[in-house]
PDB file of C-alpha atoms in Angstrom:
ATOM      1  CA  MET B 296       9.512  38.144  -8.748  1.00 50.00           C
ATOM      2  CA  ASN B 297       6.551  37.491 -11.064  1.00 52.00           C
ATOM      3  CA  SER B 298       4.562  34.250 -11.246  1.00 61.00           C
ATOM      4  CA  SER B 299       6.596  32.797 -14.119  1.00 65.00           C
ATOM      5  CA  GLN B 300       9.898  33.511 -12.363  1.00 66.00           C
ATOM      6  CA  PHE B 301       8.593  32.026  -9.111  1.00 67.00           C
ATOM      7  CA  LYS B 302       7.520  28.868 -10.956  1.00 69.00           C
ATOM      8  CA  LYS B 303      11.001  28.482 -12.436  1.00 73.00           C
ATOM      9  CA  SER B 304      12.646  29.082  -9.077  1.00 78.00           C
ATOM     10  CA  GLN B 305      10.434  26.435  -7.503  1.00 81.00           C
ATOM     11  CA  LEU B 306      11.429  23.950 -10.205  1.00 81.00           C
ATOM     12  CA  LYS B 307      15.097  24.731  -9.558  1.00 82.00           C
ATOM     13  CA  HIS B 308      14.498  24.174  -5.844  1.00 83.00           C
ATOM     14  CA  LEU B 309      12.953  20.749  -6.520  1.00 84.00           C
ATOM     15  CA  CYS B 310      15.846  19.826  -8.819  1.00 85.00           C
ATOM     16  CA  ALA B 311      18.299  20.843  -6.106  1.00 85.00           C
ATOM     17  CA  ILE B 312      16.533  18.505  -3.664  1.00 85.00           C
ATOM     18  CA  LEU B 313      16.547  15.624  -6.140  1.00 85.00           C
ATOM     19  CA  GLY B 314      19.937  16.307  -7.732  1.00 84.00           C
ATOM     20  CA  CYS B 315      18.710  16.546 -11.332  1.00 83.00           C
ATOM     21  CA  GLN B 316      18.600  19.125 -14.122  1.00 84.00           C
ATOM     22  CA  THR B 317      15.597  21.403 -14.762  1.00 87.00           C
ATOM     23  CA  LEU B 318      15.576  20.749 -18.518  1.00 87.00           C
ATOM     24  CA  GLU B 319      15.575  17.026 -17.839  1.00 88.00           C
ATOM     25  CA  LEU B 320      12.652  17.266 -15.438  1.00 87.00           C
ATOM     26  CA  GLU B 321      10.684  19.480 -17.838  1.00 86.00           C
ATOM     27  CA  TYR B 322      11.307  17.033 -20.698  1.00 89.00           C
ATOM     28  CA  ILE B 323      10.151  14.034 -18.666  1.00 90.00           C
ATOM     29  CA  THR B 324       6.913  15.682 -17.503  1.00 89.00           C
ATOM     30  CA  THR B 325       6.187  16.864 -21.063  1.00 90.00           C
ATOM     31  CA  HIS B 326       6.774  13.346 -22.467  1.00 92.00           C
ATOM     32  CA  ILE B 327       5.470  11.431 -19.448  1.00 92.00           C
ATOM     33  CA  ASN B 328       3.763   8.713 -21.536  1.00 93.00           C
ATOM     34  CA  ASP B 329       7.176   7.586 -22.797  1.00 91.00           C
ATOM     35  CA  TYR B 330       8.294   6.778 -19.256  1.00 89.00           C
ATOM     36  CA  TYR B 331       5.658   4.191 -18.329  1.00 91.00           C
ATOM     37  CA  LYS B 332       4.911   0.650 -19.393  1.00 91.00           C
ATOM     38  CA  GLU B 333       1.446  -0.835 -18.997  1.00 85.00           C
ATOM     39  CA  TRP B 334       0.033  -4.334 -18.969  1.00 85.00           C
ATOM     40  CA  PHE B 335      -2.960  -6.075 -17.401  1.00 84.00           C
ATOM     41  CA  GLU B 336      -2.847  -9.021 -15.010  1.00 82.00           C
ATOM     42  CA  LYS B 337      -5.791 -11.349 -14.508  1.00 75.00           C
ATOM     43  CA  LYS B 338      -6.777 -11.509 -10.851  1.00 70.00           C
ATOM     44  CA  LYS B 339      -6.607 -14.926  -9.186  1.00 65.00           C
ATOM     45  CA  SER B 340      -8.225 -16.106  -5.956  1.00 61.00           C
ATOM     46  CA  ASN B 341      -5.647 -17.026  -3.316  1.00 55.00           C
ATOM     47  CA  GLU B 342      -8.075 -19.598  -1.936  1.00 54.00           C
ATOM     48  CA  THR B 343      -9.112 -21.472  -5.100  1.00 54.00           C
ATOM     49  CA  GLY B 344      -6.474 -20.473  -7.660  1.00 58.00           C
ATOM     50  CA  ASP B 345      -9.265 -19.661 -10.142  1.00 61.00           C
ATOM     51  CA  TYR B 346      -9.581 -16.354 -11.963  1.00 61.00           C
ATOM     52  CA  LYS B 347     -11.886 -13.837 -10.316  1.00 66.00           C
ATOM     53  CA  THR B 348     -14.866 -12.805 -12.423  1.00 66.00           C
ATOM     54  CA  TYR B 349     -17.605 -10.191 -12.491  1.00 62.00           C
ATOM     55  CA  LYS B 350     -21.277 -11.253 -12.417  1.00 63.00           C
ATOM     56  CA  ASP B 351     -21.354 -11.383 -16.239  1.00 62.00           C
ATOM     57  CA  GLY B 352     -18.412 -13.814 -16.282  1.00 63.00           C
ATOM     58  CA  THR B 353     -15.763 -11.287 -17.388  1.00 72.00           C
ATOM     59  CA  ILE B 354     -12.394 -11.958 -15.754  1.00 72.00           C
ATOM     60  CA  LYS B 355     -11.224  -9.239 -13.376  1.00 74.00           C
ATOM     61  CA  GLN B 356      -7.929  -7.536 -14.235  1.00 79.00           C
ATOM     62  CA  ARG B 357      -5.547  -5.060 -12.630  1.00 81.00           C
ATOM     63  CA  ALA B 358      -3.431  -2.541 -14.529  1.00 83.00           C
ATOM     64  CA  ILE B 359       0.299  -2.718 -13.769  1.00 87.00           C
ATOM     65  CA  ARG B 360       2.056   0.535 -14.682  1.00 87.00           C
ATOM     66  CA  PRO B 361       5.741   0.593 -13.724  1.00 86.00           C
ATOM     67  CA  SER B 362       7.804   3.681 -14.458  1.00 89.00           C
ATOM     68  CA  LEU B 363      10.842   3.446 -16.708  1.00 91.00           C
ATOM     69  CA  ARG B 364      14.406   4.735 -17.015  1.00 91.00           C
ATOM     70  CA  LYS B 365      15.082   8.214 -15.640  1.00 92.00           C
ATOM     71  CA  LEU B 366      11.561   8.713 -14.287  1.00 94.00           C
ATOM     72  CA  LYS B 367      11.987   5.617 -12.124  1.00 94.00           C
ATOM     73  CA  VAL B 368      15.284   7.024 -10.837  1.00 92.00           C
ATOM     74  CA  ILE B 369      13.661  10.381 -10.044  1.00 93.00           C
ATOM     75  CA  GLN B 370      10.743   8.667  -8.302  1.00 95.00           C
ATOM     76  CA  SER B 371      13.214   6.713  -6.173  1.00 94.00           C
ATOM     77  CA  LEU B 372      14.815  10.028  -5.197  1.00 93.00           C
ATOM     78  CA  ILE B 373      11.405  11.509  -4.338  1.00 93.00           C
ATOM     79  CA  LYS B 374      10.719   8.450  -2.210  1.00 94.00           C
ATOM     80  CA  ASP B 375      14.053   8.549  -0.356  1.00 92.00           C
ATOM     81  CA  LYS B 376      14.439  12.309   0.052  1.00 91.00           C
ATOM     82  CA  ILE B 377      10.833  13.467   0.485  1.00 92.00           C
ATOM     83  CA  LEU B 378       8.487  10.592   1.378  1.00 94.00           C
ATOM     84  CA  VAL B 379      10.446   8.138   3.549  1.00 93.00           C
ATOM     85  CA  PRO B 380      11.481  10.758   6.171  1.00 92.00           C
ATOM     86  CA  ILE B 381       7.791  11.477   6.937  1.00 92.00           C
ATOM     87  CA  THR B 382       6.845   9.771  10.204  1.00 92.00           C
ATOM     88  CA  LEU B 383       3.749   7.584  10.022  1.00 94.00           C
ATOM     89  CA  PRO B 384       1.709   6.032  12.862  1.00 94.00           C
ATOM     90  CA  ASP B 385       2.967   2.678  14.172  1.00 94.00           C
ATOM     91  CA  ASN B 386      -0.242   1.085  12.859  1.00 95.00           C
ATOM     92  CA  ILE B 387       0.969   1.356   9.245  1.00 96.00           C
ATOM     93  CA  HIS B 388       3.189  -1.496   8.012  1.00 95.00           C
ATOM     94  CA  GLY B 389       3.171  -1.368   4.195  1.00 92.00           C
ATOM     95  CA  GLY B 390       5.927   0.670   2.574  1.00 90.00           C
ATOM     96  CA  VAL B 391       7.598   1.372   5.936  1.00 92.00           C
ATOM     97  CA  LYS B 392      11.250   0.460   6.477  1.00 89.00           C
ATOM     98  CA  GLY B 393      11.673  -2.488   8.819  1.00 90.00           C
ATOM     99  CA  LYS B 394       8.016  -3.490   8.556  1.00 93.00           C
ATOM    100  CA  ASN B 395       6.230  -6.075   6.422  1.00 93.00           C
ATOM    101  CA  ASN B 396       3.225  -8.395   6.271  1.00 93.00           C
ATOM    102  CA  VAL B 397       4.582 -10.337   9.261  1.00 93.00           C
ATOM    103  CA  THR B 398       4.912  -7.299  11.541  1.00 94.00           C
ATOM    104  CA  ASN B 399       1.398  -6.348  10.430  1.00 94.00           C
ATOM    105  CA  ALA B 400      -0.035  -9.710  11.538  1.00 93.00           C
ATOM    106  CA  LYS B 401       1.933 -10.144  14.772  1.00 92.00           C
ATOM    107  CA  PRO B 402      -0.012  -7.566  16.905  1.00 93.00           C
ATOM    108  CA  HIS B 403      -3.202  -9.594  16.365  1.00 94.00           C
ATOM    109  CA  GLN B 404      -1.730 -12.790  17.816  1.00 91.00           C
ATOM    110  CA  GLY B 405      -3.821 -14.186  20.659  1.00 88.00           C
ATOM    111  CA  LYS B 406      -6.852 -12.006  19.939  1.00 91.00           C
ATOM    112  CA  LYS B 407     -10.174 -13.872  20.018  1.00 91.00           C
ATOM    113  CA  TYR B 408     -12.041 -11.699  17.496  1.00 92.00           C
ATOM    114  CA  LYS B 409     -10.589 -10.444  14.201  1.00 93.00           C
ATOM    115  CA  PHE B 410     -12.030  -8.268  11.456  1.00 93.00           C
ATOM    116  CA  THR B 411     -10.293  -7.934   8.093  1.00 93.00           C
ATOM    117  CA  THR B 412     -11.268  -5.906   5.068  1.00 92.00           C
ATOM    118  CA  ASP B 413      -9.668  -4.778   1.834  1.00 91.00           C
ATOM    119  CA  LEU B 414      -9.662  -1.463  -0.030  1.00 93.00           C
ATOM    120  CA  GLN B 415     -10.927  -2.035  -3.553  1.00 89.00           C
ATOM    121  CA  ASN B 416      -8.630  -0.909  -6.408  1.00 89.00           C
ATOM    122  CA  PHE B 417      -6.601   1.078  -3.876  1.00 92.00           C
ATOM    123  CA  TYR B 418      -3.955   2.644  -6.126  1.00 93.00           C
ATOM    124  CA  PRO B 419      -6.123   3.598  -9.137  1.00 92.00           C
ATOM    125  CA  SER B 420      -8.831   4.900  -6.792  1.00 93.00           C
ATOM    126  CA  ILE B 421      -6.394   7.622  -5.655  1.00 94.00           C
ATOM    127  CA  LYS B 422      -6.630  10.463  -8.173  1.00 94.00           C
ATOM    128  CA  HIS B 423      -4.056  13.105  -9.077  1.00 94.00           C
ATOM    129  CA  LYS B 424      -6.053  15.846  -7.286  1.00 94.00           C
ATOM    130  CA  GLN B 425      -5.800  13.900  -4.010  1.00 95.00           C
ATOM    131  CA  VAL B 426      -2.055  13.528  -4.488  1.00 95.00           C
ATOM    132  CA  TYR B 427      -1.716  17.255  -5.226  1.00 95.00           C
ATOM    133  CA  ASN B 428      -3.733  18.158  -2.111  1.00 94.00           C
ATOM    134  CA  THR B 429      -1.593  15.813  -0.025  1.00 94.00           C
ATOM    135  CA  PHE B 430       1.597  17.613  -1.057  1.00 93.00           C
ATOM    136  CA  ILE B 431      -0.099  20.943  -0.272  1.00 93.00           C
ATOM    137  CA  LEU B 432      -0.982  19.648   3.217  1.00 92.00           C
ATOM    138  CA  LEU B 433       2.660  18.661   3.658  1.00 90.00           C
ATOM    139  CA  GLY B 434       3.569  22.327   3.213  1.00 89.00           C
ATOM    140  CA  TYR B 435       4.707  22.409  -0.414  1.00 88.00           C
ATOM    141  CA  SER B 436       3.857  25.381  -2.631  1.00 87.00           C
ATOM    142  CA  ASP B 437       1.336  25.104  -5.458  1.00 86.00           C
ATOM    143  CA  HIS B 438       4.153  24.807  -7.996  1.00 87.00           C
ATOM    144  CA  LEU B 439       6.125  22.163  -6.093  1.00 89.00           C
ATOM    145  CA  ALA B 440       2.938  20.169  -5.473  1.00 91.00           C
ATOM    146  CA  HIS B 441       2.208  20.433  -9.214  1.00 89.00           C
ATOM    147  CA  TRP B 442       5.625  19.084 -10.226  1.00 90.00           C
ATOM    148  CA  LEU B 443       5.601  16.312  -7.634  1.00 93.00           C
ATOM    149  CA  THR B 444       2.120  15.235  -8.720  1.00 94.00           C
ATOM    150  CA  LYS B 445       3.159  15.211 -12.389  1.00 92.00           C
ATOM    151  CA  LEU B 446       6.135  13.018 -11.518  1.00 94.00           C
ATOM    152  CA  THR B 447       4.230  10.482  -9.420  1.00 95.00           C
ATOM    153  CA  THR B 448       0.814  10.044 -11.128  1.00 94.00           C
ATOM    154  CA  TRP B 449      -0.156   8.829 -14.584  1.00 93.00           C
ATOM    155  CA  LYS B 450      -3.472   8.882 -16.428  1.00 92.00           C
ATOM    156  CA  TYR B 451      -4.806  11.067 -13.597  1.00 93.00           C
ATOM    157  CA  GLU B 452      -4.294   8.392 -10.928  1.00 93.00           C
ATOM    158  CA  LEU B 453      -1.701   6.652  -8.786  1.00 95.00           C
ATOM    159  CA  PRO B 454      -0.037   3.943 -10.898  1.00 93.00           C
ATOM    160  CA  GLN B 455       0.621   0.498  -9.449  1.00 91.00           C
ATOM    161  CA  GLY B 456       4.264  -0.532  -9.794  1.00 89.00           C
ATOM    162  CA  THR B 457       6.276   2.644  -9.125  1.00 94.00           C
ATOM    163  CA  PRO B 458       8.722   3.403  -6.263  1.00 94.00           C
ATOM    164  CA  THR B 459       6.518   6.198  -4.890  1.00 95.00           C
ATOM    165  CA  SER B 460       2.965   4.842  -5.085  1.00 94.00           C
ATOM    166  CA  THR B 461       2.802   2.946  -1.780  1.00 95.00           C
ATOM    167  CA  HIS B 462       4.306   5.843   0.159  1.00 95.00           C
ATOM    168  CA  ILE B 463       1.958   8.380  -1.434  1.00 96.00           C
ATOM    169  CA  ALA B 464      -1.039   6.078  -0.875  1.00 96.00           C
ATOM    170  CA  ASN B 465      -0.082   5.919   2.821  1.00 96.00           C
ATOM    171  CA  LEU B 466      -0.082   9.719   3.004  1.00 96.00           C
ATOM    172  CA  VAL B 467      -3.384  10.096   1.132  1.00 95.00           C
ATOM    173  CA  PHE B 468      -4.996   7.560   3.466  1.00 96.00           C
ATOM    174  CA  LEU B 469      -3.420   9.083   6.587  1.00 95.00           C
ATOM    175  CA  GLU B 470      -6.459  11.144   7.646  1.00 94.00           C
ATOM    176  CA  THR B 471      -8.603   8.013   7.388  1.00 95.00           C
ATOM    177  CA  ASP B 472      -5.984   6.084   9.371  1.00 96.00           C
ATOM    178  CA  LYS B 473      -6.178   8.672  12.140  1.00 96.00           C
ATOM    179  CA  LYS B 474      -9.964   8.290  12.367  1.00 96.00           C
ATOM    180  CA  LEU B 475      -9.644   4.502  12.488  1.00 96.00           C
ATOM    181  CA  ILE B 476      -6.889   4.698  15.118  1.00 97.00           C
ATOM    182  CA  GLU B 477      -9.040   6.980  17.267  1.00 96.00           C
ATOM    183  CA  LEU B 478     -12.009   4.596  16.961  1.00 96.00           C
ATOM    184  CA  ALA B 479      -9.774   1.606  17.764  1.00 96.00           C
ATOM    185  CA  GLU B 480      -8.373   3.292  20.879  1.00 95.00           C
ATOM    186  CA  ARG B 481     -11.860   4.259  22.019  1.00 95.00           C
ATOM    187  CA  HIS B 482     -13.038   0.630  21.812  1.00 94.00           C
ATOM    188  CA  ASN B 483      -9.792  -1.021  22.941  1.00 94.00           C
ATOM    189  CA  LEU B 484      -9.098  -2.587  19.528  1.00 96.00           C
ATOM    190  CA  THR B 485      -5.801  -3.372  17.837  1.00 95.00           C
ATOM    191  CA  TYR B 486      -5.664  -1.835  14.346  1.00 97.00           C
ATOM    192  CA  THR B 487      -3.039  -2.299  11.629  1.00 96.00           C
ATOM    193  CA  ARG B 488      -2.918  -1.576   7.903  1.00 96.00           C
ATOM    194  CA  TYR B 489      -0.701  -3.218   5.299  1.00 95.00           C
ATOM    195  CA  VAL B 490      -1.155  -1.185   2.095  1.00 93.00           C
ATOM    196  CA  ASP B 491      -4.832  -1.944   1.272  1.00 92.00           C
ATOM    197  CA  ASP B 492      -5.419  -4.616   3.943  1.00 93.00           C
ATOM    198  CA  LEU B 493      -7.062  -3.378   7.164  1.00 95.00           C
ATOM    199  CA  THR B 494      -7.131  -5.574  10.273  1.00 95.00           C
ATOM    200  CA  PHE B 495      -8.822  -5.049  13.639  1.00 95.00           C
ATOM    201  CA  SER B 496      -8.771  -7.418  16.608  1.00 94.00           C
ATOM    202  CA  SER B 497      -9.808  -7.635  20.243  1.00 93.00           C
ATOM    203  CA  GLN B 498     -10.429 -10.063  23.071  1.00 92.00           C
ATOM    204  CA  GLN B 499     -13.998  -8.749  23.194  1.00 93.00           C
ATOM    205  CA  ASP B 500     -16.707  -9.125  20.567  1.00 92.00           C
ATOM    206  CA  PHE B 501     -16.871  -5.861  18.568  1.00 92.00           C
ATOM    207  CA  LYS B 502     -19.331  -6.849  15.856  1.00 91.00           C
ATOM    208  CA  SER B 503     -21.586  -3.943  16.879  1.00 92.00           C
ATOM    209  CA  ILE B 504     -19.097  -1.336  15.578  1.00 92.00           C
ATOM    210  CA  LEU B 505     -18.158  -2.958  12.250  1.00 93.00           C
ATOM    211  CA  ASN B 506     -20.452  -0.571  10.372  1.00 92.00           C
ATOM    212  CA  ASP B 507     -18.710   2.368  12.088  1.00 94.00           C
ATOM    213  CA  ILE B 508     -15.373   1.126  10.719  1.00 93.00           C
ATOM    214  CA  LEU B 509     -16.739   0.659   7.212  1.00 94.00           C
ATOM    215  CA  ASN B 510     -18.481   4.046   7.279  1.00 94.00           C
ATOM    216  CA  ILE B 511     -15.225   5.846   8.141  1.00 95.00           C
ATOM    217  CA  VAL B 512     -13.536   4.246   5.128  1.00 94.00           C
ATOM    218  CA  GLN B 513     -16.379   4.868   2.701  1.00 93.00           C
ATOM    219  CA  GLU B 514     -17.036   8.429   3.848  1.00 92.00           C
ATOM    220  CA  SER B 515     -13.368   9.138   3.084  1.00 92.00           C
ATOM    221  CA  GLY B 516     -14.023   8.203  -0.551  1.00 90.00           C
ATOM    222  CA  PHE B 517     -12.574   4.678  -0.578  1.00 92.00           C
ATOM    223  CA  ASN B 518     -14.390   1.510  -1.587  1.00 89.00           C
ATOM    224  CA  ILE B 519     -14.522  -1.739   0.368  1.00 89.00           C
ATOM    225  CA  SER B 520     -14.074  -5.176  -1.181  1.00 86.00           C
ATOM    226  CA  TYR B 521     -16.875  -6.978   0.631  1.00 81.00           C
ATOM    227  CA  ARG B 522     -15.734 -10.336  -0.724  1.00 80.00           C
ATOM    228  CA  LYS B 523     -12.583  -9.902   1.373  1.00 82.00           C
ATOM    229  CA  THR B 524     -14.398  -8.596   4.448  1.00 87.00           C
ATOM    230  CA  LYS B 525     -14.497 -11.177   7.256  1.00 88.00           C
ATOM    231  CA  TYR B 526     -15.289 -11.231  10.955  1.00 88.00           C
ATOM    232  CA  SER B 527     -14.221 -14.362  12.808  1.00 81.00           C
ATOM    233  CA  GLY B 528     -11.744 -15.797  15.289  1.00 72.00           C
ATOM    234  CA  ASN B 529      -9.422 -17.789  13.022  1.00 73.00           C
ATOM    235  CA  GLN B 530      -8.155 -15.849  10.028  1.00 79.00           C
ATOM    236  CA  VAL B 531      -5.164 -15.494   7.765  1.00 86.00           C
ATOM    237  CA  VAL B 532      -3.956 -11.897   8.131  1.00 88.00           C
ATOM    238  CA  THR B 533      -1.782 -10.568   5.276  1.00 89.00           C
ATOM    239  CA  GLY B 534      -0.726 -14.113   4.437  1.00 89.00           C
ATOM    240  CA  ILE B 535       0.017 -15.150   8.039  1.00 89.00           C
ATOM    241  CA  GLU B 536      -1.899 -17.682  10.141  1.00 89.00           C
ATOM    242  CA  ILE B 537      -2.540 -16.339  13.652  1.00 88.00           C
ATOM    243  CA  PHE B 538      -2.906 -18.456  16.777  1.00 85.00           C
ATOM    244  CA  ASN B 539      -3.087 -17.743  20.505  1.00 82.00           C
ATOM    245  CA  ASN B 540       0.623 -18.159  21.215  1.00 83.00           C
ATOM    246  CA  SER B 541       2.232 -18.012  17.790  1.00 86.00           C
ATOM    247  CA  ILE B 542       1.969 -17.131  14.124  1.00 85.00           C
ATOM    248  CA  ASP B 543       2.862 -19.332  11.146  1.00 88.00           C
ATOM    249  CA  VAL B 544       2.918 -19.473   7.347  1.00 89.00           C
ATOM    250  CA  PRO B 545       0.037 -21.084   5.404  1.00 89.00           C
ATOM    251  CA  LYS B 546       0.230 -24.722   4.321  1.00 89.00           C
ATOM    252  CA  LYS B 547       1.245 -23.884   0.748  1.00 89.00           C
ATOM    253  CA  ILE B 548       4.420 -22.149   2.005  1.00 90.00           C
ATOM    254  CA  LYS B 549       5.266 -25.146   4.205  1.00 90.00           C
ATOM    255  CA  VAL B 550       4.904 -27.439   1.178  1.00 89.00           C
ATOM    256  CA  LYS B 551       7.212 -25.214  -0.895  1.00 89.00           C
ATOM    257  CA  ALA B 552       9.785 -25.151   1.945  1.00 88.00           C
ATOM    258  CA  LYS B 553       9.692 -28.957   2.129  1.00 87.00           C
ATOM    259  CA  GLU B 554      10.246 -29.178  -1.632  1.00 86.00           C
ATOM    260  CA  GLU B 555      13.271 -26.872  -1.303  1.00 81.00           C
ATOM    261  CA  LYS B 556      14.746 -29.092   1.394  1.00 81.00           C
ATOM    262  CA  LEU B 557      14.382 -32.195  -0.788  1.00 80.00           C
ATOM    263  CA  SER B 558      15.790 -30.436  -3.864  1.00 81.00           C
ATOM    264  CA  GLY B 559      19.127 -29.697  -2.215  1.00 75.00           C
ATOM    265  CA  ASN B 560      19.273 -26.207  -3.775  1.00 78.00           C
ATOM    266  CA  SER B 561      21.321 -23.643  -1.862  1.00 79.00           C
ATOM    267  CA  ILE B 562      18.817 -20.850  -2.563  1.00 82.00           C
ATOM    268  CA  LYS B 563      15.728 -21.423  -0.395  1.00 83.00           C
ATOM    269  CA  PRO B 564      13.396 -18.375  -0.324  1.00 88.00           C
ATOM    270  CA  TYR B 565      10.396 -20.261   1.082  1.00 89.00           C
ATOM    271  CA  THR B 566      12.482 -21.916   3.800  1.00 88.00           C
ATOM    272  CA  ASN B 567      14.031 -18.580   4.748  1.00 88.00           C
ATOM    273  CA  TYR B 568      10.602 -16.958   4.888  1.00 90.00           C
ATOM    274  CA  LEU B 569       9.191 -19.760   7.050  1.00 90.00           C
ATOM    275  CA  GLU B 570      12.118 -19.503   9.464  1.00 88.00           C
ATOM    276  CA  MET B 571      11.803 -15.711   9.629  1.00 88.00           C
ATOM    277  CA  VAL B 572       8.112 -15.948  10.565  1.00 89.00           C
ATOM    278  CA  ARG B 573       8.683 -18.651  13.182  1.00 87.00           C
ATOM    279  CA  ARG B 574      11.598 -16.750  14.650  1.00 88.00           C
ATOM    280  CA  THR B 575       9.145 -14.077  15.838  1.00 86.00           C
ATOM    281  CA  ASN B 576       7.558 -16.678  18.117  1.00 86.00           C
ATOM    282  CA  ARG B 577      10.830 -17.084  20.026  1.00 80.00           C
ATOM    283  CA  LYS B 578      11.178 -13.390  20.767  1.00 66.00           C
ATOM    284  CA  LYS B 579      10.131 -12.208  24.225  1.00 57.00           C
TER     285      LYS B 579
END
């Protein structure tokens, strides 16, 4: 079998896994620009509600790039059949079935010292070459890694808003996670990550190793958002307030839940969320 025949056989193998036709997959990858939509959202501060700006006053924006039609369907198949079955460390909570921002915050309950930081422009900072190399490390051939990368990246980076991006970002960041987990275990820290939010906590002051944590992240090629980097006792972790014996939602969620109660509406998302968070405090 020559190289061209092997490439075609690999494409057929991928289509067999995903349950789609080879001609369809070839058409989509050739016309990939037709299967994405793009718009820009102005970034707002959760604390003040004002738009975030650069030093020159320009408002910060993020590119939202959801996939469309058949590509979105194929990406969902890649997620379910290829990405979801991959076991990740317990420390990772974003994009993992049965986990969420609440399960990410809960392990830090009762800890005296907390350190939180944020990965800057997480999705667009992950380039197509990193995604390709990740599929190679997972054991896929050059051709399969090529097709999977073509189907999950756009404009040479990981797009924000597709079914596969969070799962792929988890895998790309996995080697960094392992280094952070090893450091956390060595210093008796609790470490969790929810997509681009990293949290560390301990009963003991660990300010002396904060630079070690940041160096691991930066040496792996990721950037830190220093504006979102905090070291203190009382913090909101992935949208959850943490106390010694419980966790709770922020005040703005409580206000929304109260408004729902007064409105008499049967659909109460804020109330349900509040009750779900508080229910974790009753579990042994």
